[in-house]
Amino acid sequence: MNNTNNATPFETRGQRTQRLVAASLKRRYRAELRFRTYGIVAVTLGLLFVVVLFSTIISKGIGAFKQAYVTLDVTYSAADIAPDGKLAPADLAQGDYEAVVKAALRNRFSDVTERDEKRKLYGLLSNSADTILRDRVVKNPQLIGTTERVALLASDRVDLVVKGRISQNTPEADRTVSDLEFGWIQALLAEHRLKEQFNTGLFTHGDSREPEQAGILGALVGSMLTLLVTVCLSLPIGVAAAVYLEEFAVRNRYTDFIEVNINNLAAVPSIVFGLLGLAVFIQFFGLPRSAPIVGGLVLTLMTLPTIIIASRAALKAVPPAIRQAAFGMGASPVQMVTHHVLPLAMPGILTGAIIGMARALGESAPLLMIGMVAFIADVPRALSDSATVLPVQIYLWSSSSEQAFVERTSGAIIVLLIFLLLMNALAMILRNRFERRW
Amino acid sequence: MASDTRDVVVDAAKFAVPRATVSAAGDQSAPGAAIDTQTIGQVTVQDPVMTARQVSVHYGAKKAIADVNIDIGRNSVIAFIGPSGCGKSTFLRCLNRMNDTIAAARVSGTITLDGKDIYDRSEDVVQLRARVGMVFQHPNPFPKSIFENIAYGPRIHGLAPTRADLDEIVQTSLRKAGLWDEVKDRLDQPGTGLSGGQQQRLCIARAIAVDPEVILMDEPCSALDPVATARVEDLIDELRQNYAIVIVTHNMQQAARVSQRTAYFHLGNVIEVGSTNQMFTNPRHKLTEDYITGRFG
């Protein structure tokens, strides 16, 4: 390259410049191409990870939205249900519905006589079958003495066979379903008595030890209640703090100190907030353990810095000319803020709040500390009821031993991801549609 | 007002007297640089709407303007001219206490509106600004509809008890600002969608909607093209019938065209005040003459 810098007497200045620039151009274009390639590789890798993550979760979890049901001819024999002839609902509820279920199964597989085999046969159905029949009879006592076709929840093992998760090709000793059971399942399948249906139970049941009965409704409601508390507290407090710091506070040592601390708070690991919540809200204030109200309070502490920082940025983005105009018209500082600055900053504030909420929705560590990790089968009805939340439910299921919970775990993750995607989409829409109207 | 504090830094820097110039001004031997800070010319007028006596403004330790004495007459336009950083905008902002929003600014001296001190404790700044309106350098309509822009002032000050009154005020304000025919069919459209000149006239209409006595204009045409400038200048001339107008301008032709009186500011002092005619044809101070003839500024 060195000799090219020396202009020879045989070339004009223009030629020389052209030659030198041409030499450097190549280098520049190469550098640019390289840089662009890095970028494309990075983006592709990122997308690839997302695709892999989503495809594994979806392929694992999509089955959770389907559930096997066994259709049986159930005979409501009066001898089992109302042996003493009393038909009051309370008496009907006392009936031996297990016997009805068992009879229905025996009726279908009449060749099963041995005790051991019978027990296996009864194991084809989930143990909730008798309660389903009981509810039907209590609701409509006229069923007694009749026979009807009822779809009953299959057990988790049958469900797994139907979904192909357990294969008969594996040695019998290595699987939880014996060849005998496989025979029954295939017989039922051939008769179209064993069918997959949409798993409504996943969305209408609380948690359960039985995988086929376990649902996420309890966790979903728990998450909603917790987020409700969080949004009701963190949004007004966060916005008020941001407005005060940005529009009213004099900049001095104290406000600088506050600002630094808010930024620090945003970086505190979330489990620390959980410990704080345990010490303050539960130990000191005596609020109930495992309750959405405490969860909401803890998540409020966690989201506050996010909302304050986002709100301050949104307020800062409002041009000072708007404030001048408002003051020039004789607006008081509060009028200036509420009539002009806040409405203009609102999209940005809401975007920040939604992103904060999305983070809170996916948070599990601080909630473990305040006891929202307990097994809770009931759907919470109040802020002080024991509850769990979606991410903690996922955590609980992922540590369960039953194979069927693997699928449920991924199913719950899909539901959680859908909520997170919806919230982020909403934030994006708000940002694109309403921001920067001046 | 944290956000305004940031502005202060800019403003203070803008208005700060450059050190080199101060020493030059203080150096009496420098040819033509001797500054007599005593204002010459016609400071007072008959029946003034506003008066300023010995008004000084400090930004922190820096003195932005010193001992300004000036009267603002009714139904006339007074123009403040002078080089950048001479304190004319600072003084203008004293007249409706916009400097209050700047934490570092200190104002001393007396400014009266109809004989009452506007910096008196009993005086409410909201009331003052309803009587002394302001139009800014860059058109700054609220990002709301044209109607809402005009209606905002009357609404917060309770000037329009009924919807009909409000409609009336909006219409007359827009008519006075010469904007009615252009926007009457789209009052519900955003004010920010208008052209620059229309936006500035919208801001003028917004200022007159609260029927002030004085309108302050801080370089109202500096962001406008010549056609829009001419329209705003015509408008200022019309508005003179009903309002006292104070206009800060860098454009001397504009000052000559629209004002009846002119004040020349130099490094924080008012050097000369007089009728526009006299100032531009026969300036009495050397500095005024130099500035007007374009020798500096």
mmCIF file with all atom_site columns, C-alpha atoms in Angstrom, chain B residues 75-223:
data_model
loop_
_atom_site.group_PDB
_atom_site.id
_atom_site.type_symbol
_atom_site.label_atom_id
_atom_site.label_alt_id
_atom_site.label_comp_id
_atom_site.label_asym_id
_atom_site.label_entity_id
_atom_site.label_seq_id
_atom_site.pdbx_PDB_ins_code
_atom_site.Cartn_x
_atom_site.Cartn_y
_atom_site.Cartn_z
_atom_site.occupancy
_atom_site.B_iso_or_equiv
_atom_site.pdbx_formal_charge
_atom_site.auth_seq_id
_atom_site.auth_comp_id
_atom_site.auth_asym_id
_atom_site.auth_atom_id
_atom_site.pdbx_PDB_model_num
ATOM 1   C CA . ASN B 1 75  ? -53.025 50.021 22.133 1.00 0.00 ? 75  ASN B CA 1
ATOM 2   C CA . SER B 1 76  ? -49.584 50.220 20.683 1.00 0.00 ? 76  SER B CA 1
ATOM 3   C CA . VAL B 1 77  ? -46.751 47.912 19.731 1.00 0.00 ? 77  VAL B CA 1
ATOM 4   C CA . ILE B 1 78  ? -43.352 48.237 21.338 1.00 0.00 ? 78  ILE B CA 1
ATOM 5   C CA . ALA B 1 79  ? -40.455 46.315 19.806 1.00 0.00 ? 79  ALA B CA 1
ATOM 6   C CA . PHE B 1 80  ? -37.403 45.142 21.727 1.00 0.00 ? 80  PHE B CA 1
ATOM 7   C CA . ILE B 1 81  ? -34.377 44.877 19.494 1.00 0.00 ? 81  ILE B CA 1
ATOM 8   C CA . GLY B 1 82  ? -30.762 44.124 20.167 1.00 0.00 ? 82  GLY B CA 1
ATOM 9   C CA . PRO B 1 83  ? -28.056 41.559 19.597 1.00 0.00 ? 83  PRO B CA 1
ATOM 10  C CA . SER B 1 84  ? -28.405 37.988 20.857 1.00 0.00 ? 84  SER B CA 1
ATOM 11  C CA . GLY B 1 85  ? -27.930 37.608 24.579 1.00 0.00 ? 85  GLY B CA 1
ATOM 12  C CA . CYS B 1 86  ? -28.778 41.228 25.326 1.00 0.00 ? 86  CYS B CA 1
ATOM 13  C CA . GLY B 1 87  ? -31.601 40.327 27.711 1.00 0.00 ? 87  GLY B CA 1
ATOM 14  C CA . LYS B 1 88  ? -34.645 41.333 25.721 1.00 0.00 ? 88  LYS B CA 1
ATOM 15  C CA . SER B 1 89  ? -36.313 37.906 26.021 1.00 0.00 ? 89  SER B CA 1
ATOM 16  C CA . THR B 1 90  ? -35.383 37.768 29.682 1.00 0.00 ? 90  THR B CA 1
ATOM 17  C CA . PHE B 1 91  ? -37.081 41.085 30.276 1.00 0.00 ? 91  PHE B CA 1
ATOM 18  C CA . LEU B 1 92  ? -40.088 40.006 28.227 1.00 0.00 ? 92  LEU B CA 1
ATOM 19  C CA . ARG B 1 93  ? -40.454 36.922 30.402 1.00 0.00 ? 93  ARG B CA 1
ATOM 20  C CA . CYS B 1 94  ? -40.445 39.115 33.508 1.00 0.00 ? 94  CYS B CA 1
ATOM 21  C CA . LEU B 1 95  ? -43.592 40.825 32.295 1.00 0.00 ? 95  LEU B CA 1
ATOM 22  C CA . ASN B 1 96  ? -45.740 37.709 32.823 1.00 0.00 ? 96  ASN B CA 1
ATOM 23  C CA . ARG B 1 97  ? -43.468 36.119 35.387 1.00 0.00 ? 97  ARG B CA 1
ATOM 24  C CA . MET B 1 98  ? -42.470 33.227 33.142 1.00 0.00 ? 98  MET B CA 1
ATOM 25  C CA . ASN B 1 99  ? -39.092 33.485 34.834 1.00 0.00 ? 99  ASN B CA 1
ATOM 26  C CA . ASP B 1 100 ? -40.784 32.085 37.947 1.00 0.00 ? 100 ASP B CA 1
ATOM 27  C CA . THR B 1 101 ? -40.490 28.628 36.419 1.00 0.00 ? 101 THR B CA 1
ATOM 28  C CA . ILE B 1 102 ? -36.724 28.954 36.377 1.00 0.00 ? 102 ILE B CA 1
ATOM 29  C CA . ALA B 1 103 ? -35.407 28.150 39.807 1.00 0.00 ? 103 ALA B CA 1
ATOM 30  C CA . ALA B 1 104 ? -32.133 30.046 39.397 1.00 0.00 ? 104 ALA B CA 1
ATOM 31  C CA . ALA B 1 105 ? -33.689 33.296 38.160 1.00 0.00 ? 105 ALA B CA 1
ATOM 32  C CA . ARG B 1 106 ? -34.032 36.225 40.582 1.00 0.00 ? 106 ARG B CA 1
ATOM 33  C CA . VAL B 1 107 ? -35.957 39.307 39.623 1.00 0.00 ? 107 VAL B CA 1
ATOM 34  C CA . SER B 1 108 ? -35.617 42.633 41.466 1.00 0.00 ? 108 SER B CA 1
ATOM 35  C CA . GLY B 1 109 ? -37.185 46.017 40.840 1.00 0.00 ? 109 GLY B CA 1
ATOM 36  C CA . THR B 1 110 ? -40.824 46.862 40.249 1.00 0.00 ? 110 THR B CA 1
ATOM 37  C CA . ILE B 1 111 ? -43.105 45.886 37.409 1.00 0.00 ? 111 ILE B CA 1
ATOM 38  C CA . THR B 1 112 ? -46.687 47.115 37.531 1.00 0.00 ? 112 THR B CA 1
ATOM 39  C CA . LEU B 1 113 ? -49.774 46.229 35.579 1.00 0.00 ? 113 LEU B CA 1
ATOM 40  C CA . ASP B 1 114 ? -52.424 48.934 35.824 1.00 0.00 ? 114 ASP B CA 1
ATOM 41  C CA . GLY B 1 115 ? -50.508 50.439 38.728 1.00 0.00 ? 115 GLY B CA 1
ATOM 42  C CA . LYS B 1 116 ? -50.274 47.203 40.760 1.00 0.00 ? 116 LYS B CA 1
ATOM 43  C CA . ASP B 1 117 ? -46.994 45.431 41.405 1.00 0.00 ? 117 ASP B CA 1
ATOM 44  C CA . ILE B 1 118 ? -47.142 42.059 39.663 1.00 0.00 ? 118 ILE B CA 1
ATOM 45  C CA . TYR B 1 119 ? -44.408 40.627 41.882 1.00 0.00 ? 119 TYR B CA 1
ATOM 46  C CA . ASP B 1 120 ? -46.396 41.520 44.997 1.00 0.00 ? 120 ASP B CA 1
ATOM 47  C CA . ARG B 1 121 ? -47.161 38.597 47.303 1.00 0.00 ? 121 ARG B CA 1
ATOM 48  C CA . SER B 1 122 ? -50.890 39.166 46.987 1.00 0.00 ? 122 SER B CA 1
ATOM 49  C CA . GLU B 1 123 ? -50.684 38.961 43.217 1.00 0.00 ? 123 GLU B CA 1
ATOM 50  C CA . ASP B 1 124 ? -51.533 35.558 41.740 1.00 0.00 ? 124 ASP B CA 1
ATOM 51  C CA . VAL B 1 125 ? -49.397 34.478 38.837 1.00 0.00 ? 125 VAL B CA 1
ATOM 52  C CA . VAL B 1 126 ? -52.317 32.642 37.230 1.00 0.00 ? 126 VAL B CA 1
ATOM 53  C CA . GLN B 1 127 ? -54.343 35.841 37.193 1.00 0.00 ? 127 GLN B CA 1
ATOM 54  C CA . LEU B 1 128 ? -51.400 37.784 35.823 1.00 0.00 ? 128 LEU B CA 1
ATOM 55  C CA . ARG B 1 129 ? -50.924 35.384 32.946 1.00 0.00 ? 129 ARG B CA 1
ATOM 56  C CA . ALA B 1 130 ? -54.602 35.588 32.113 1.00 0.00 ? 130 ALA B CA 1
ATOM 57  C CA . ARG B 1 131 ? -54.098 39.339 31.679 1.00 0.00 ? 131 ARG B CA 1
ATOM 58  C CA . VAL B 1 132 ? -50.671 39.207 30.050 1.00 0.00 ? 132 VAL B CA 1
ATOM 59  C CA . GLY B 1 133 ? -50.689 36.592 27.300 1.00 0.00 ? 133 GLY B CA 1
ATOM 60  C CA . MET B 1 134 ? -47.675 35.183 25.548 1.00 0.00 ? 134 MET B CA 1
ATOM 61  C CA . VAL B 1 135 ? -46.761 33.917 22.081 1.00 0.00 ? 135 VAL B CA 1
ATOM 62  C CA . PHE B 1 136 ? -43.541 31.973 21.775 1.00 0.00 ? 136 PHE B CA 1
ATOM 63  C CA . GLN B 1 137 ? -40.755 31.801 19.238 1.00 0.00 ? 137 GLN B CA 1
ATOM 64  C CA . HIS B 1 138 ? -41.721 28.406 17.908 1.00 0.00 ? 138 HIS B CA 1
ATOM 65  C CA . PRO B 1 139 ? -45.418 27.772 17.362 1.00 0.00 ? 139 PRO B CA 1
ATOM 66  C CA . ASN B 1 140 ? -46.412 25.492 20.224 1.00 0.00 ? 140 ASN B CA 1
ATOM 67  C CA . PRO B 1 141 ? -50.075 24.575 19.868 1.00 0.00 ? 141 PRO B CA 1
ATOM 68  C CA . PHE B 1 142 ? -51.267 21.903 22.256 1.00 0.00 ? 142 PHE B CA 1
ATOM 69  C CA . PRO B 1 143 ? -51.480 18.519 20.534 1.00 0.00 ? 143 PRO B CA 1
ATOM 70  C CA . LYS B 1 144 ? -55.254 18.767 20.719 1.00 0.00 ? 144 LYS B CA 1
ATOM 71  C CA . SER B 1 145 ? -57.960 19.927 18.327 1.00 0.00 ? 145 SER B CA 1
ATOM 72  C CA . ILE B 1 146 ? -58.000 23.507 17.049 1.00 0.00 ? 146 ILE B CA 1
ATOM 73  C CA . PHE B 1 147 ? -61.144 24.119 19.094 1.00 0.00 ? 147 PHE B CA 1
ATOM 74  C CA . GLU B 1 148 ? -59.567 22.748 22.257 1.00 0.00 ? 148 GLU B CA 1
ATOM 75  C CA . ASN B 1 149 ? -56.477 24.879 21.748 1.00 0.00 ? 149 ASN B CA 1
ATOM 76  C CA . ILE B 1 150 ? -58.539 28.066 21.812 1.00 0.00 ? 150 ILE B CA 1
ATOM 77  C CA . ALA B 1 151 ? -61.004 26.839 24.430 1.00 0.00 ? 151 ALA B CA 1
ATOM 78  C CA . TYR B 1 152 ? -58.314 25.845 26.905 1.00 0.00 ? 152 TYR B CA 1
ATOM 79  C CA . GLY B 1 153 ? -57.638 29.293 28.374 1.00 0.00 ? 153 GLY B CA 1
ATOM 80  C CA . PRO B 1 154 ? -61.270 30.369 28.762 1.00 0.00 ? 154 PRO B CA 1
ATOM 81  C CA . ARG B 1 155 ? -62.055 26.978 30.249 1.00 0.00 ? 155 ARG B CA 1
ATOM 82  C CA . ILE B 1 156 ? -59.394 26.942 32.976 1.00 0.00 ? 156 ILE B CA 1
ATOM 83  C CA . HIS B 1 157 ? -60.091 30.556 33.866 1.00 0.00 ? 157 HIS B CA 1
ATOM 84  C CA . GLY B 1 158 ? -63.856 30.031 33.891 1.00 0.00 ? 158 GLY B CA 1
ATOM 85  C CA . LEU B 1 159 ? -64.491 32.707 31.261 1.00 0.00 ? 159 LEU B CA 1
ATOM 86  C CA . ALA B 1 160 ? -67.132 30.743 29.378 1.00 0.00 ? 160 ALA B CA 1
ATOM 87  C CA . PRO B 1 161 ? -70.006 29.574 31.563 1.00 0.00 ? 161 PRO B CA 1
ATOM 88  C CA . THR B 1 162 ? -71.880 27.826 28.758 1.00 0.00 ? 162 THR B CA 1
ATOM 89  C CA . ARG B 1 163 ? -70.979 25.884 25.681 1.00 0.00 ? 163 ARG B CA 1
ATOM 90  C CA . ALA B 1 164 ? -72.470 28.649 23.526 1.00 0.00 ? 164 ALA B CA 1
ATOM 91  C CA . ASP B 1 165 ? -70.164 31.203 25.155 1.00 0.00 ? 165 ASP B CA 1
ATOM 92  C CA . LEU B 1 166 ? -67.220 28.976 24.478 1.00 0.00 ? 166 LEU B CA 1
ATOM 93  C CA . ASP B 1 167 ? -68.181 28.530 20.819 1.00 0.00 ? 167 ASP B CA 1
ATOM 94  C CA . GLU B 1 168 ? -68.526 32.292 20.604 1.00 0.00 ? 168 GLU B CA 1
ATOM 95  C CA . ILE B 1 169 ? -65.098 32.908 22.124 1.00 0.00 ? 169 ILE B CA 1
ATOM 96  C CA . VAL B 1 170 ? -63.456 30.346 19.852 1.00 0.00 ? 170 VAL B CA 1
ATOM 97  C CA . GLN B 1 171 ? -65.017 31.882 16.788 1.00 0.00 ? 171 GLN B CA 1
ATOM 98  C CA . THR B 1 172 ? -64.183 35.504 17.643 1.00 0.00 ? 172 THR B CA 1
ATOM 99  C CA . SER B 1 173 ? -60.628 34.612 18.660 1.00 0.00 ? 173 SER B CA 1
ATOM 100 C CA . LEU B 1 174 ? -60.038 32.773 15.399 1.00 0.00 ? 174 LEU B CA 1
ATOM 101 C CA . ARG B 1 175 ? -61.614 35.646 13.449 1.00 0.00 ? 175 ARG B CA 1
ATOM 102 C CA . LYS B 1 176 ? -59.404 38.187 15.185 1.00 0.00 ? 176 LYS B CA 1
ATOM 103 C CA . ALA B 1 177 ? -56.384 36.040 14.405 1.00 0.00 ? 177 ALA B CA 1
ATOM 104 C CA . GLY B 1 178 ? -57.484 35.863 10.760 1.00 0.00 ? 178 GLY B CA 1
ATOM 105 C CA . LEU B 1 179 ? -57.634 32.103 10.910 1.00 0.00 ? 179 LEU B CA 1
ATOM 106 C CA . TRP B 1 180 ? -61.379 31.479 10.972 1.00 0.00 ? 180 TRP B CA 1
ATOM 107 C CA . ASP B 1 181 ? -61.928 31.116 7.239  1.00 0.00 ? 181 ASP B CA 1
ATOM 108 C CA . GLU B 1 182 ? -59.050 28.695 6.964  1.00 0.00 ? 182 GLU B CA 1
ATOM 109 C CA . VAL B 1 183 ? -60.046 26.385 9.800  1.00 0.00 ? 183 VAL B CA 1
ATOM 110 C CA . LYS B 1 184 ? -63.788 26.790 10.383 1.00 0.00 ? 184 LYS B CA 1
ATOM 111 C CA . ASP B 1 185 ? -64.540 23.440 8.724  1.00 0.00 ? 185 ASP B CA 1
ATOM 112 C CA . ARG B 1 186 ? -61.953 21.495 10.686 1.00 0.00 ? 186 ARG B CA 1
ATOM 113 C CA . LEU B 1 187 ? -62.098 22.765 14.242 1.00 0.00 ? 187 LEU B CA 1
ATOM 114 C CA . ASP B 1 188 ? -61.954 19.191 15.482 1.00 0.00 ? 188 ASP B CA 1
ATOM 115 C CA . GLN B 1 189 ? -58.680 18.471 13.693 1.00 0.00 ? 189 GLN B CA 1
ATOM 116 C CA . PRO B 1 190 ? -55.406 18.639 15.605 1.00 0.00 ? 190 PRO B CA 1
ATOM 117 C CA . GLY B 1 191 ? -53.820 22.074 15.809 1.00 0.00 ? 191 GLY B CA 1
ATOM 118 C CA . THR B 1 192 ? -50.447 20.521 15.154 1.00 0.00 ? 192 THR B CA 1
ATOM 119 C CA . GLY B 1 193 ? -51.610 19.552 11.665 1.00 0.00 ? 193 GLY B CA 1
ATOM 120 C CA . LEU B 1 194 ? -51.698 23.194 10.499 1.00 0.00 ? 194 LEU B CA 1
ATOM 121 C CA . SER B 1 195 ? -48.848 24.870 8.639  1.00 0.00 ? 195 SER B CA 1
ATOM 122 C CA . GLY B 1 196 ? -46.217 26.754 10.655 1.00 0.00 ? 196 GLY B CA 1
ATOM 123 C CA . GLY B 1 197 ? -47.758 30.174 9.972  1.00 0.00 ? 197 GLY B CA 1
ATOM 124 C CA . GLN B 1 198 ? -51.246 28.916 10.749 1.00 0.00 ? 198 GLN B CA 1
ATOM 125 C CA . GLN B 1 199 ? -49.956 27.339 13.956 1.00 0.00 ? 199 GLN B CA 1
ATOM 126 C CA . GLN B 1 200 ? -48.461 30.631 15.064 1.00 0.00 ? 200 GLN B CA 1
ATOM 127 C CA . ARG B 1 201 ? -51.730 32.439 14.327 1.00 0.00 ? 201 ARG B CA 1
ATOM 128 C CA . LEU B 1 202 ? -53.486 29.684 16.253 1.00 0.00 ? 202 LEU B CA 1
ATOM 129 C CA . CYS B 1 203 ? -51.196 30.446 19.191 1.00 0.00 ? 203 CYS B CA 1
ATOM 130 C CA . ILE B 1 204 ? -52.059 34.124 18.876 1.00 0.00 ? 204 ILE B CA 1
ATOM 131 C CA . ALA B 1 205 ? -55.748 33.241 18.771 1.00 0.00 ? 205 ALA B CA 1
ATOM 132 C CA . ARG B 1 206 ? -55.224 31.080 21.846 1.00 0.00 ? 206 ARG B CA 1
ATOM 133 C CA . ALA B 1 207 ? -53.579 34.006 23.634 1.00 0.00 ? 207 ALA B CA 1
ATOM 134 C CA . ILE B 1 208 ? -56.362 36.458 22.794 1.00 0.00 ? 208 ILE B CA 1
ATOM 135 C CA . ALA B 1 209 ? -59.091 33.967 23.736 1.00 0.00 ? 209 ALA B CA 1
ATOM 136 C CA . VAL B 1 210 ? -58.696 34.953 27.383 1.00 0.00 ? 210 VAL B CA 1
ATOM 137 C CA . ASP B 1 211 ? -58.923 38.624 26.346 1.00 0.00 ? 211 ASP B CA 1
ATOM 138 C CA . PRO B 1 212 ? -55.647 39.787 27.865 1.00 0.00 ? 212 PRO B CA 1
ATOM 139 C CA . GLU B 1 213 ? -54.571 43.421 28.158 1.00 0.00 ? 213 GLU B CA 1
ATOM 140 C CA . VAL B 1 214 ? -51.022 42.808 27.023 1.00 0.00 ? 214 VAL B CA 1
ATOM 141 C CA . ILE B 1 215 ? -49.666 40.249 24.557 1.00 0.00 ? 215 ILE B CA 1
ATOM 142 C CA . LEU B 1 216 ? -45.987 39.351 24.734 1.00 0.00 ? 216 LEU B CA 1
ATOM 143 C CA . MET B 1 217 ? -44.428 37.969 21.566 1.00 0.00 ? 217 MET B CA 1
ATOM 144 C CA . ASP B 1 218 ? -40.986 36.400 21.702 1.00 0.00 ? 218 ASP B CA 1
ATOM 145 C CA . GLU B 1 219 ? -39.641 36.455 18.127 1.00 0.00 ? 219 GLU B CA 1
ATOM 146 C CA . PRO B 1 220 ? -42.992 35.188 16.828 1.00 0.00 ? 220 PRO B CA 1
ATOM 147 C CA . CYS B 1 221 ? -41.920 35.074 13.175 1.00 0.00 ? 221 CYS B CA 1
ATOM 148 C CA . SER B 1 222 ? -38.414 33.663 13.432 1.00 0.00 ? 222 SER B CA 1
ATOM 149 C CA . ALA B 1 223 ? -39.622 30.170 12.543 1.00 0.00 ? 223 ALA B CA 1
#
